[in-house]
């Protein structure tokens, strides 16, 4: 154990009130691997796009409390991210740790091929569909208190998102559904598979027509959930996942 503050403890259901991000992304690390697990979770936070370039990460106090690690261990993890050019530390009244823009690659096609070489794309897409459909069905069977409001807020955020911010808001909507399913394990697994998926999606263009279709599907999923129609929620989510899979396969061909 790296510090006395590190250790287990279950993350609560729903969004974290300190960071405003789903609790399945930042959760207490297990004793023994505090540094490694903290680094893994913060990397996942960045890859999911939940903190946009130019935005500040939660404070050291908030992160150390959320992850249940010492500030010394947290600073070691943040130093790795600084060395990799992913974040920078700024001093002063408005200082903190800020996310840096990703370095543009000269050939997106080459970058995509590099990324898919390290991923079983078909397995990732299948697993994503299973998790998403399962989460939608569970949500339709019953939402926790404030669940309807959270779903509507997340859906509205995708509707009003700028093109460059759409994928981040889309990710938040899907993570919200996973969180509201009531299964911590499902939510954590979905966060991991979504991070992998976003690495691939970031290499293909955002298509306005596809986004409009996705929005219609998002609305249909949320409507089915709120109508407590589990079969319809699962089926619409499968259709939605199939559209994303088809788009990816088209660019990968």
mmCIF file of C-alpha atoms in Angstrom:
data_model
loop_
_atom_site.group_PDB
_atom_site.id
_atom_site.type_symbol
_atom_site.label_atom_id
_atom_site.label_comp_id
_atom_site.label_asym_id
_atom_site.label_seq_id
_atom_site.Cartn_x
_atom_site.Cartn_y
_atom_site.Cartn_z
ATOM 1 C CA UNK A 1 0.000 0.000 0.000
ATOM 2 C CA UNK A 2 1.404 3.363 -1.015
ATOM 3 C CA UNK A 3 -0.448 5.554 1.470
ATOM 4 C CA UNK A 4 -2.681 5.196 4.480
ATOM 5 C CA UNK A 5 -5.637 6.692 2.608
ATOM 6 C CA UNK A 6 -5.618 3.946 -0.004
ATOM 7 C CA UNK A 7 -7.980 1.013 0.106
ATOM 8 C CA UNK A 8 -11.321 -0.403 -0.863
ATOM 9 C CA UNK A 9 -14.844 0.682 -0.233
ATOM 10 C CA UNK A 10 -17.773 0.523 -2.607
ATOM 11 C CA UNK A 11 -18.617 3.395 -4.900
ATOM 12 C CA UNK A 12 -22.145 4.691 -4.531
ATOM 13 C CA UNK A 13 -24.732 4.317 -7.238
ATOM 14 C CA UNK A 14 -25.235 7.280 -9.563
ATOM 15 C CA UNK A 15 -23.184 10.342 -10.423
ATOM 16 C CA UNK A 16 -20.426 11.563 -8.153
ATOM 17 C CA UNK A 17 -21.455 14.819 -6.531
ATOM 18 C CA UNK A 18 -17.922 16.189 -6.277
ATOM 19 C CA UNK A 19 -16.828 15.692 -9.875
ATOM 20 C CA UNK A 20 -20.169 15.423 -11.655
ATOM 21 C CA UNK A 21 -18.912 12.281 -13.405
ATOM 22 C CA UNK A 22 -20.306 8.753 -13.226
ATOM 23 C CA UNK A 23 -19.019 6.923 -10.171
ATOM 24 C CA UNK A 24 -18.104 3.859 -12.249
ATOM 25 C CA UNK A 25 -15.239 5.810 -13.855
ATOM 26 C CA UNK A 26 -13.590 7.110 -10.680
ATOM 27 C CA UNK A 27 -13.958 4.664 -7.820
ATOM 28 C CA UNK A 28 -11.883 3.565 -4.812
ATOM 29 C CA UNK A 29 -8.789 1.607 -5.797
ATOM 30 C CA UNK A 30 -7.898 -1.684 -4.181
ATOM 31 C CA UNK A 31 -5.074 -1.859 -1.663
ATOM 32 C CA UNK A 32 -1.749 -2.945 -3.131
ATOM 33 C CA UNK A 33 -1.997 -1.379 -6.576
ATOM 34 C CA UNK A 34 -2.927 2.193 -5.704
ATOM 35 C CA UNK A 35 -0.648 3.902 -8.230
ATOM 36 C CA UNK A 36 -1.402 1.559 -11.137
ATOM 37 C CA UNK A 37 -5.158 1.566 -10.634
ATOM 38 C CA UNK A 38 -5.298 5.334 -10.106
ATOM 39 C CA UNK A 39 -3.378 5.905 -13.332
ATOM 40 C CA UNK A 40 -5.656 3.477 -15.176
ATOM 41 C CA UNK A 41 -8.796 5.256 -14.007
ATOM 42 C CA UNK A 42 -7.565 8.777 -14.798
ATOM 43 C CA UNK A 43 -6.457 7.602 -18.244
ATOM 44 C CA UNK A 44 -9.933 6.164 -18.749
ATOM 45 C CA UNK A 45 -11.443 9.497 -17.697
ATOM 46 C CA UNK A 46 -9.378 11.245 -20.388
ATOM 47 C CA UNK A 47 -10.035 8.632 -23.081
ATOM 48 C CA UNK A 48 -13.768 8.801 -22.449
ATOM 49 C CA UNK A 49 -13.555 12.549 -23.041
ATOM 50 C CA UNK A 50 -15.297 13.349 -19.757
ATOM 51 C CA UNK A 51 -12.845 16.208 -19.202
ATOM 52 C CA UNK A 52 -12.512 18.135 -22.440
ATOM 53 C CA UNK A 53 -9.206 19.600 -23.685
ATOM 54 C CA UNK A 54 -8.564 22.870 -21.892
ATOM 55 C CA UNK A 55 -10.675 21.862 -18.907
ATOM 56 C CA UNK A 56 -9.290 21.289 -15.432
ATOM 57 C CA UNK A 57 -9.281 17.919 -13.749
ATOM 58 C CA UNK A 58 -10.956 17.711 -10.332
ATOM 59 C CA UNK A 59 -8.698 19.017 -7.582
ATOM 60 C CA UNK A 60 -6.118 16.790 -5.927
ATOM 61 C CA UNK A 61 -8.301 16.705 -2.824
ATOM 62 C CA UNK A 62 -11.342 15.548 -4.798
ATOM 63 C CA UNK A 63 -9.414 12.958 -6.796
ATOM 64 C CA UNK A 64 -7.605 11.536 -3.785
ATOM 65 C CA UNK A 65 -10.897 11.233 -1.885
ATOM 66 C CA UNK A 66 -12.684 9.646 -4.857
ATOM 67 C CA UNK A 67 -9.900 7.129 -5.496
ATOM 68 C CA UNK A 68 -9.092 6.631 -1.791
ATOM 69 C CA UNK A 69 -5.377 7.196 -2.313
ATOM 70 C CA UNK A 70 -2.816 9.537 -0.769
ATOM 71 C CA UNK A 71 -1.967 12.787 -2.538
ATOM 72 C CA UNK A 72 1.602 11.545 -2.927
ATOM 73 C CA UNK A 73 0.385 8.570 -4.969
ATOM 74 C CA UNK A 74 -1.981 10.780 -6.960
ATOM 75 C CA UNK A 75 0.824 13.208 -7.842
ATOM 76 C CA UNK A 76 2.940 10.302 -9.080
ATOM 77 C CA UNK A 77 0.124 9.275 -11.437
ATOM 78 C CA UNK A 78 -0.413 12.847 -12.647
ATOM 79 C CA UNK A 79 3.342 13.196 -13.282
ATOM 80 C CA UNK A 80 3.158 10.248 -15.696
ATOM 81 C CA UNK A 81 0.359 11.979 -17.604
ATOM 82 C CA UNK A 82 2.384 15.210 -17.730
ATOM 83 C CA UNK A 83 5.396 13.347 -19.088
ATOM 84 C CA UNK A 84 3.167 11.856 -21.792
ATOM 85 C CA UNK A 85 1.950 15.320 -22.823
ATOM 86 C CA UNK A 86 -1.649 14.579 -21.825
ATOM 87 C CA UNK A 87 -2.021 17.152 -19.032
ATOM 88 C CA UNK A 88 -0.166 20.171 -17.706
ATOM 89 C CA UNK A 89 0.069 21.698 -14.267
ATOM 90 C CA UNK A 90 -0.606 25.423 -13.843
ATOM 91 C CA UNK A 91 0.088 27.472 -10.745
ATOM 92 C CA UNK A 92 -1.750 30.429 -9.289
ATOM 93 C CA UNK A 93 -5.249 31.241 -8.165
ATOM 94 C CA UNK A 94 -6.796 29.580 -11.215
ATOM 95 C CA UNK A 95 -4.240 26.818 -11.389
ATOM 96 C CA UNK A 96 -4.610 23.068 -11.336
ATOM 97 C CA UNK A 97 -4.104 20.176 -13.727
ATOM 98 C CA UNK A 98 -5.456 20.860 -17.210
ATOM 99 C CA UNK A 99 -6.119 18.441 -20.062
ATOM 100 C CA UNK A 100 -4.103 19.147 -23.204
ATOM 101 C CA UNK A 101 -5.447 18.671 -26.748
ATOM 102 C CA UNK A 102 -4.498 15.398 -28.354
ATOM 103 C CA UNK A 103 -1.670 15.706 -30.829
ATOM 104 C CA UNK A 104 -3.033 15.534 -34.360
ATOM 105 C CA UNK A 105 -1.765 12.635 -36.442
ATOM 106 C CA UNK A 106 -0.707 13.290 -40.035
ATOM 107 C CA UNK A 107 -2.658 10.300 -41.346
ATOM 108 C CA UNK A 108 -5.842 9.334 -39.515
ATOM 109 C CA UNK A 109 -6.048 6.146 -41.544
ATOM 110 C CA UNK A 110 -2.636 5.012 -40.334
ATOM 111 C CA UNK A 111 -3.566 5.857 -36.762
ATOM 112 C CA UNK A 112 -6.810 3.918 -37.030
ATOM 113 C CA UNK A 113 -5.007 0.875 -38.403
ATOM 114 C CA UNK A 114 -2.503 1.093 -35.556
ATOM 115 C CA UNK A 115 -5.262 1.199 -32.972
ATOM 116 C CA UNK A 116 -7.345 -1.625 -34.394
ATOM 117 C CA UNK A 117 -4.266 -3.842 -34.589
ATOM 118 C CA UNK A 118 -4.247 -3.837 -30.779
ATOM 119 C CA UNK A 119 -8.000 -4.441 -30.389
ATOM 120 C CA UNK A 120 -10.354 -7.311 -31.216
ATOM 121 C CA UNK A 121 -12.876 -4.999 -32.828
ATOM 122 C CA UNK A 122 -15.646 -7.543 -33.347
ATOM 123 C CA UNK A 123 -15.380 -8.778 -29.765
ATOM 124 C CA UNK A 124 -15.452 -5.204 -28.478
ATOM 125 C CA UNK A 125 -18.559 -4.415 -30.523
ATOM 126 C CA UNK A 126 -20.359 -7.568 -29.399
ATOM 127 C CA UNK A 127 -19.518 -6.992 -25.751
ATOM 128 C CA UNK A 128 -20.624 -3.374 -26.008
ATOM 129 C CA UNK A 129 -23.982 -4.422 -27.459
ATOM 130 C CA UNK A 130 -24.567 -7.008 -24.719
ATOM 131 C CA UNK A 131 -23.795 -4.486 -21.982
ATOM 132 C CA UNK A 132 -25.800 -1.657 -23.559
ATOM 133 C CA UNK A 133 -28.894 -3.754 -24.260
ATOM 134 C CA UNK A 134 -28.730 -5.247 -20.786
ATOM 135 C CA UNK A 135 -28.420 -1.821 -19.172
ATOM 136 C CA UNK A 136 -31.355 -0.425 -21.155
ATOM 137 C CA UNK A 137 -33.526 -3.380 -20.151
ATOM 138 C CA UNK A 138 -32.614 -3.086 -16.483
ATOM 139 C CA UNK A 139 -33.330 0.652 -16.509
ATOM 140 C CA UNK A 140 -36.765 -0.002 -18.020
ATOM 141 C CA UNK A 141 -37.535 -2.432 -15.221
ATOM 142 C CA UNK A 142 -37.110 0.351 -12.688
ATOM 143 C CA UNK A 143 -35.082 3.531 -12.250
ATOM 144 C CA UNK A 144 -33.663 4.797 -8.955
ATOM 145 C CA UNK A 145 -34.858 8.063 -7.474
ATOM 146 C CA UNK A 146 -33.922 10.995 -9.730
ATOM 147 C CA UNK A 147 -33.188 8.556 -12.559
ATOM 148 C CA UNK A 148 -35.701 10.056 -14.961
ATOM 149 C CA UNK A 149 -34.304 13.561 -14.460
ATOM 150 C CA UNK A 150 -30.732 12.360 -15.019
ATOM 151 C CA UNK A 151 -31.695 10.582 -18.225
ATOM 152 C CA UNK A 152 -33.532 13.606 -19.591
ATOM 153 C CA UNK A 153 -30.667 15.946 -18.714
ATOM 154 C CA UNK A 154 -28.141 13.660 -20.431
ATOM 155 C CA UNK A 155 -30.354 13.324 -23.512
ATOM 156 C CA UNK A 156 -30.892 17.097 -23.720
ATOM 157 C CA UNK A 157 -27.136 17.636 -23.492
ATOM 158 C CA UNK A 158 -26.595 15.520 -26.625
ATOM 159 C CA UNK A 159 -29.278 17.459 -28.473
ATOM 160 C CA UNK A 160 -27.644 20.796 -27.739
ATOM 161 C CA UNK A 161 -24.026 19.690 -28.137
ATOM 162 C CA UNK A 162 -21.677 21.365 -30.595
ATOM 163 C CA UNK A 163 -20.266 19.014 -33.207
ATOM 164 C CA UNK A 164 -16.838 18.959 -31.561
ATOM 165 C CA UNK A 165 -18.379 18.125 -28.168
ATOM 166 C CA UNK A 166 -20.970 15.635 -29.367
ATOM 167 C CA UNK A 167 -19.020 12.444 -28.735
ATOM 168 C CA UNK A 168 -18.316 13.432 -25.137
ATOM 169 C CA UNK A 169 -22.007 14.103 -24.461
ATOM 170 C CA UNK A 170 -22.965 10.894 -26.254
ATOM 171 C CA UNK A 171 -20.566 9.002 -23.998
ATOM 172 C CA UNK A 172 -22.094 10.600 -20.906
ATOM 173 C CA UNK A 173 -25.601 9.574 -21.958
ATOM 174 C CA UNK A 174 -24.585 5.948 -22.403
ATOM 175 C CA UNK A 175 -22.626 5.951 -19.150
ATOM 176 C CA UNK A 176 -25.674 7.364 -17.383
ATOM 177 C CA UNK A 177 -27.803 4.465 -18.637
ATOM 178 C CA UNK A 178 -25.154 2.009 -17.449
ATOM 179 C CA UNK A 179 -25.012 3.700 -14.040
ATOM 180 C CA UNK A 180 -28.799 3.679 -13.658
ATOM 181 C CA UNK A 181 -28.972 -0.049 -14.400
ATOM 182 C CA UNK A 182 -28.211 -0.674 -10.739
ATOM 183 C CA UNK A 183 -25.253 -2.958 -11.466
ATOM 184 C CA UNK A 184 -21.857 -1.559 -10.478
ATOM 185 C CA UNK A 185 -20.091 -4.359 -12.332
ATOM 186 C CA UNK A 186 -21.991 -3.659 -15.552
ATOM 187 C CA UNK A 187 -21.312 0.073 -15.289
ATOM 188 C CA UNK A 188 -17.582 -0.452 -14.708
ATOM 189 C CA UNK A 189 -17.297 -2.932 -17.583
ATOM 190 C CA UNK A 190 -19.176 -0.582 -19.875
ATOM 191 C CA UNK A 191 -16.893 2.339 -18.990
ATOM 192 C CA UNK A 192 -13.908 0.191 -19.972
ATOM 193 C CA UNK A 193 -15.364 -1.013 -23.276
ATOM 194 C CA UNK A 194 -16.554 2.494 -24.140
ATOM 195 C CA UNK A 195 -13.049 3.855 -23.623
ATOM 196 C CA UNK A 196 -11.769 1.299 -26.150
ATOM 197 C CA UNK A 197 -14.574 2.144 -28.556
ATOM 198 C CA UNK A 198 -13.886 5.885 -28.315
ATOM 199 C CA UNK A 199 -10.250 5.282 -29.249
ATOM 200 C CA UNK A 200 -11.535 3.888 -32.560
ATOM 201 C CA UNK A 201 -14.313 6.422 -33.069
ATOM 202 C CA UNK A 202 -11.871 9.299 -32.593
ATOM 203 C CA UNK A 203 -10.132 8.192 -35.803
ATOM 204 C CA UNK A 204 -13.210 8.476 -38.014
ATOM 205 C CA UNK A 205 -15.094 11.629 -38.991
ATOM 206 C CA UNK A 206 -18.237 12.863 -37.276
ATOM 207 C CA UNK A 207 -21.029 12.620 -39.841
ATOM 208 C CA UNK A 208 -23.985 14.960 -39.326
ATOM 209 C CA UNK A 209 -26.483 12.528 -40.796
ATOM 210 C CA UNK A 210 -25.279 9.722 -38.570
ATOM 211 C CA UNK A 211 -25.518 11.981 -35.535
ATOM 212 C CA UNK A 212 -29.098 12.934 -36.417
ATOM 213 C CA UNK A 213 -30.007 9.254 -36.694
ATOM 214 C CA UNK A 214 -28.252 8.503 -33.424
ATOM 215 C CA UNK A 215 -30.245 11.243 -31.734
ATOM 216 C CA UNK A 216 -33.508 9.691 -32.894
ATOM 217 C CA UNK A 217 -32.368 6.351 -31.494
ATOM 218 C CA UNK A 218 -31.269 7.930 -28.214
ATOM 219 C CA UNK A 219 -34.705 9.486 -27.803
ATOM 220 C CA UNK A 220 -36.409 6.172 -28.600
ATOM 221 C CA UNK A 221 -34.300 4.300 -26.034
ATOM 222 C CA UNK A 222 -35.013 6.860 -23.313
ATOM 223 C CA UNK A 223 -38.724 6.867 -24.182
ATOM 224 C CA UNK A 224 -38.870 3.054 -23.943
ATOM 225 C CA UNK A 225 -37.062 3.143 -20.602
ATOM 226 C CA UNK A 226 -39.454 5.733 -19.192
ATOM 227 C CA UNK A 227 -42.413 3.736 -20.554
ATOM 228 C CA UNK A 228 -41.010 0.727 -18.667
ATOM 229 C CA UNK A 229 -40.936 -1.285 -21.907
ATOM 230 C CA UNK A 230 -37.829 -3.421 -21.373
ATOM 231 C CA UNK A 231 -38.153 -5.350 -24.656
ATOM 232 C CA UNK A 232 -38.397 -2.152 -26.710
ATOM 233 C CA UNK A 233 -35.512 -0.557 -24.795
ATOM 234 C CA UNK A 234 -33.252 -3.544 -25.451
ATOM 235 C CA UNK A 235 -34.226 -3.803 -29.103
ATOM 236 C CA UNK A 236 -33.716 -0.099 -29.818
ATOM 237 C CA UNK A 237 -30.366 -0.161 -28.069
ATOM 238 C CA UNK A 238 -29.283 -3.154 -30.151
ATOM 239 C CA UNK A 239 -30.270 -1.236 -33.258
ATOM 240 C CA UNK A 240 -28.344 1.798 -32.099
ATOM 241 C CA UNK A 241 -25.226 -0.268 -31.379
ATOM 242 C CA UNK A 242 -25.595 -1.908 -34.775
ATOM 243 C CA UNK A 243 -25.477 1.493 -36.471
ATOM 244 C CA UNK A 244 -22.241 2.409 -34.743
ATOM 245 C CA UNK A 245 -20.782 -0.999 -35.579
ATOM 246 C CA UNK A 246 -21.730 -0.641 -39.237
ATOM 247 C CA UNK A 247 -20.121 2.805 -39.411
ATOM 248 C CA UNK A 248 -16.911 1.555 -37.864
ATOM 249 C CA UNK A 249 -16.792 -1.487 -40.127
ATOM 250 C CA UNK A 250 -17.295 0.769 -43.110
ATOM 251 C CA UNK A 251 -14.255 2.868 -42.242
ATOM 252 C CA UNK A 252 -12.216 -0.193 -41.313
ATOM 253 C CA UNK A 253 -12.838 -1.961 -44.620
#
